[in-house]
């Protein structure tokens, strides 16, 4: 079975600074990887996904993530954050063979201050 | 707007009671997933239905049950409620059923408060 680790529960950052949110996964087979964002009092929205092909994936709102198979990581990055990026970010994994559900990490709260 | 709707938005009830949460998937999606989100447990997968059939169970208590109807909407029934059942309950839908999950679309959630 797969698992996801988000090492940072909170990441404080100043506006216009770069940010990286870390995600590591564990699986015995090939995987699909996802980043979701949850704004206060809202549901989860897909930011980006890796299914196959290029390991650098670009998503909405200027976010991107890089799949690193050797390090089993899928870190999320943004070169310059805005106050409106303040939200909780969830990394998720699904195995791409047989039946699989989405397994989520515990989430990382990104706190952007002026 | 993901296209997934959930009702009610908020629900306040007492311990020992039973409630029903409702979810309508995106048009064309056959799969419905239920999740529970709480501060201590994070986002936990509860159950998955595909075209009316149960496909997988996660960390779902025996006091909880779900079903998916012919029109593809789904209901999550929570009974003998305890204080610890207070949480956000999300429904998600997708096109796929096997071979991995390509993408799930989440509803806005139902916030359940058990007093």
PDB file of N, CA and C in Angstrom, chain B residues 3-42:
ATOM      1  N   UNK B   3     -18.362  21.168  -9.608  1.00  0.00           N
ATOM      2  CA  UNK B   3     -19.481  20.436 -10.185  1.00  0.00           C
ATOM      3  C   UNK B   3     -20.031  19.371  -9.258  1.00  0.00           C
ATOM      4  N   UNK B   4     -19.366  19.155  -8.119  1.00  0.00           N
ATOM      5  CA  UNK B   4     -19.842  18.203  -7.117  1.00  0.00           C
ATOM      6  C   UNK B   4     -20.599  18.992  -6.048  1.00  0.00           C
ATOM      7  N   UNK B   5     -21.806  18.554  -5.747  1.00  0.00           N
ATOM      8  CA  UNK B   5     -22.595  19.260  -4.729  1.00  0.00           C
ATOM      9  C   UNK B   5     -22.811  18.361  -3.520  1.00  0.00           C
ATOM     10  N   UNK B   6     -22.840  19.018  -2.362  1.00  0.00           N
ATOM     11  CA  UNK B   6     -23.067  18.307  -1.110  1.00  0.00           C
ATOM     12  C   UNK B   6     -24.076  19.078  -0.276  1.00  0.00           C
ATOM     13  N   UNK B   7     -24.970  18.341   0.339  1.00  0.00           N
ATOM     14  CA  UNK B   7     -25.925  18.945   1.267  1.00  0.00           C
ATOM     15  C   UNK B   7     -26.063  18.073   2.507  1.00  0.00           C
ATOM     16  N   UNK B   8     -26.322  18.665   3.671  1.00  0.00           N
ATOM     17  CA  UNK B   8     -26.311  20.109   3.898  1.00  0.00           C
ATOM     18  C   UNK B   8     -24.887  20.626   4.041  1.00  0.00           C
ATOM     19  N   UNK B   9     -24.740  21.918   4.150  1.00  0.00           N
ATOM     20  CA  UNK B   9     -23.416  22.499   4.332  1.00  0.00           C
ATOM     21  C   UNK B   9     -22.956  22.338   5.785  1.00  0.00           C
ATOM     22  N   UNK B  10     -23.891  22.527   6.691  1.00  0.00           N
ATOM     23  CA  UNK B  10     -23.612  22.386   8.123  1.00  0.00           C
ATOM     24  C   UNK B  10     -24.685  21.507   8.738  1.00  0.00           C
ATOM     25  N   UNK B  11     -24.266  20.750   9.749  1.00  0.00           N
ATOM     26  CA  UNK B  11     -25.202  19.881  10.445  1.00  0.00           C
ATOM     27  C   UNK B  11     -24.778  19.836  11.907  1.00  0.00           C
ATOM     28  N   UNK B  12     -25.727  20.181  12.788  1.00  0.00           N
ATOM     29  CA  UNK B  12     -25.456  20.112  14.224  1.00  0.00           C
ATOM     30  C   UNK B  12     -26.457  19.144  14.822  1.00  0.00           C
ATOM     31  N   UNK B  13     -25.944  18.174  15.569  1.00  0.00           N
ATOM     32  CA  UNK B  13     -26.821  17.163  16.129  1.00  0.00           C
ATOM     33  C   UNK B  13     -26.271  16.710  17.476  1.00  0.00           C
ATOM     34  N   UNK B  14     -26.969  15.795  18.109  1.00  0.00           N
ATOM     35  CA  UNK B  14     -26.569  15.344  19.442  1.00  0.00           C
ATOM     36  C   UNK B  14     -25.997  13.932  19.379  1.00  0.00           C
ATOM     37  N   UNK B  15     -25.276  13.573  20.416  1.00  0.00           N
ATOM     38  CA  UNK B  15     -24.734  12.220  20.486  1.00  0.00           C
ATOM     39  C   UNK B  15     -25.875  11.201  20.449  1.00  0.00           C
ATOM     40  N   UNK B  16     -25.592  10.077  19.793  1.00  0.00           N
ATOM     41  CA  UNK B  16     -26.577   9.014  19.690  1.00  0.00           C
ATOM     42  C   UNK B  16     -27.508   9.135  18.500  1.00  0.00           C
ATOM     43  N   UNK B  17     -27.498  10.277  17.849  1.00  0.00           N
ATOM     44  CA  UNK B  17     -28.402  10.502  16.727  1.00  0.00           C
ATOM     45  C   UNK B  17     -27.844   9.901  15.437  1.00  0.00           C
ATOM     46  N   UNK B  18     -28.690   9.977  14.400  1.00  0.00           N
ATOM     47  CA  UNK B  18     -28.316   9.480  13.071  1.00  0.00           C
ATOM     48  C   UNK B  18     -28.528  10.610  12.070  1.00  0.00           C
ATOM     49  N   UNK B  19     -27.581  10.737  11.128  1.00  0.00           N
ATOM     50  CA  UNK B  19     -27.705  11.771  10.095  1.00  0.00           C
ATOM     51  C   UNK B  19     -27.391  11.174   8.728  1.00  0.00           C
ATOM     52  N   UNK B  20     -27.855  11.866   7.710  1.00  0.00           N
ATOM     53  CA  UNK B  20     -27.571  11.467   6.331  1.00  0.00           C
ATOM     54  C   UNK B  20     -26.982  12.630   5.572  1.00  0.00           C
ATOM     55  N   UNK B  21     -25.838  12.402   4.956  1.00  0.00           N
ATOM     56  CA  UNK B  21     -25.189  13.400   4.130  1.00  0.00           C
ATOM     57  C   UNK B  21     -25.372  13.003   2.676  1.00  0.00           C
ATOM     58  N   UNK B  22     -25.595  14.008   1.842  1.00  0.00           N
ATOM     59  CA  UNK B  22     -25.903  13.731   0.453  1.00  0.00           C
ATOM     60  C   UNK B  22     -24.863  14.328  -0.483  1.00  0.00           C
ATOM     61  N   UNK B  23     -24.601  13.613  -1.577  1.00  0.00           N
ATOM     62  CA  UNK B  23     -23.603  14.058  -2.558  1.00  0.00           C
ATOM     63  C   UNK B  23     -24.118  13.791  -3.961  1.00  0.00           C
ATOM     64  N   UNK B  24     -23.992  14.791  -4.831  1.00  0.00           N
ATOM     65  CA  UNK B  24     -24.269  14.596  -6.252  1.00  0.00           C
ATOM     66  C   UNK B  24     -22.981  14.763  -7.031  1.00  0.00           C
ATOM     67  N   UNK B  25     -22.541  13.753  -7.769  1.00  0.00           N
ATOM     68  CA  UNK B  25     -21.269  13.847  -8.492  1.00  0.00           C
ATOM     69  C   UNK B  25     -21.377  14.751  -9.708  1.00  0.00           C
ATOM     70  N   UNK B  26     -20.232  15.035 -10.310  1.00  0.00           N
ATOM     71  CA  UNK B  26     -20.205  15.782 -11.571  1.00  0.00           C
ATOM     72  C   UNK B  26     -20.958  14.978 -12.628  1.00  0.00           C
ATOM     73  N   UNK B  27     -21.540  15.683 -13.559  1.00  0.00           N
ATOM     74  CA  UNK B  27     -22.248  15.027 -14.640  1.00  0.00           C
ATOM     75  C   UNK B  27     -21.294  14.086 -15.383  1.00  0.00           C
ATOM     76  N   UNK B  28     -21.678  12.820 -15.519  1.00  0.00           N
ATOM     77  CA  UNK B  28     -20.862  11.851 -16.242  1.00  0.00           C
ATOM     78  C   UNK B  28     -19.922  11.031 -15.376  1.00  0.00           C
ATOM     79  N   UNK B  29     -19.680  11.475 -14.150  1.00  0.00           N
ATOM     80  CA  UNK B  29     -18.794  10.706 -13.269  1.00  0.00           C
ATOM     81  C   UNK B  29     -19.560   9.556 -12.640  1.00  0.00           C
ATOM     82  N   UNK B  30     -18.960   8.379 -12.681  1.00  0.00           N
ATOM     83  CA  UNK B  30     -19.620   7.191 -12.136  1.00  0.00           C
ATOM     84  C   UNK B  30     -19.124   6.834 -10.739  1.00  0.00           C
ATOM     85  N   UNK B  31     -17.957   7.352 -10.388  1.00  0.00           N
ATOM     86  CA  UNK B  31     -17.360   7.041  -9.082  1.00  0.00           C
ATOM     87  C   UNK B  31     -17.637   8.139  -8.076  1.00  0.00           C
ATOM     88  N   UNK B  32     -17.969   7.726  -6.857  1.00  0.00           N
ATOM     89  CA  UNK B  32     -18.139   8.648  -5.736  1.00  0.00           C
ATOM     90  C   UNK B  32     -17.302   8.140  -4.571  1.00  0.00           C
ATOM     91  N   UNK B  33     -16.543   9.039  -3.981  1.00  0.00           N
ATOM     92  CA  UNK B  33     -15.697   8.720  -2.831  1.00  0.00           C
ATOM     93  C   UNK B  33     -16.140   9.581  -1.658  1.00  0.00           C
ATOM     94  N   UNK B  34     -16.056   9.012  -0.452  1.00  0.00           N
ATOM     95  CA  UNK B  34     -16.328   9.788   0.755  1.00  0.00           C
ATOM     96  C   UNK B  34     -15.058   9.845   1.608  1.00  0.00           C
ATOM     97  N   UNK B  35     -14.816  11.034   2.156  1.00  0.00           N
ATOM     98  CA  UNK B  35     -13.666  11.273   3.019  1.00  0.00           C
ATOM     99  C   UNK B  35     -14.123  11.977   4.293  1.00  0.00           C
ATOM    100  N   UNK B  36     -13.367  11.733   5.355  1.00  0.00           N
ATOM    101  CA  UNK B  36     -13.572  12.450   6.601  1.00  0.00           C
ATOM    102  C   UNK B  36     -12.311  13.256   6.892  1.00  0.00           C
ATOM    103  N   UNK B  37     -12.489  14.536   7.205  1.00  0.00           N
ATOM    104  CA  UNK B  37     -11.343  15.374   7.542  1.00  0.00           C
ATOM    105  C   UNK B  37     -11.496  15.900   8.962  1.00  0.00           C
ATOM    106  N   UNK B  38     -10.546  15.545   9.823  1.00  0.00           N
ATOM    107  CA  UNK B  38     -10.542  16.049  11.184  1.00  0.00           C
ATOM    108  C   UNK B  38      -9.143  16.533  11.510  1.00  0.00           C
ATOM    109  N   UNK B  39      -9.047  17.333  12.563  1.00  0.00           N
ATOM    110  CA  UNK B  39      -7.751  17.926  12.911  1.00  0.00           C
ATOM    111  C   UNK B  39      -6.736  16.858  13.290  1.00  0.00           C
ATOM    112  N   UNK B  40      -7.191  15.843  14.030  1.00  0.00           N
ATOM    113  CA  UNK B  40      -6.217  14.853  14.499  1.00  0.00           C
ATOM    114  C   UNK B  40      -5.918  13.768  13.471  1.00  0.00           C
ATOM    115  N   UNK B  41      -6.889  13.402  12.638  1.00  0.00           N
ATOM    116  CA  UNK B  41      -6.685  12.290  11.692  1.00  0.00           C
ATOM    117  C   UNK B  41      -6.338  12.753  10.275  1.00  0.00           C
ATOM    118  N   UNK B  42      -6.520  14.025   9.992  1.00  0.00           N
ATOM    119  CA  UNK B  42      -6.280  14.480   8.624  1.00  0.00           C
ATOM    120  C   UNK B  42      -7.390  14.029   7.710  1.00  0.00           C
TER     121      UNK B  42
END
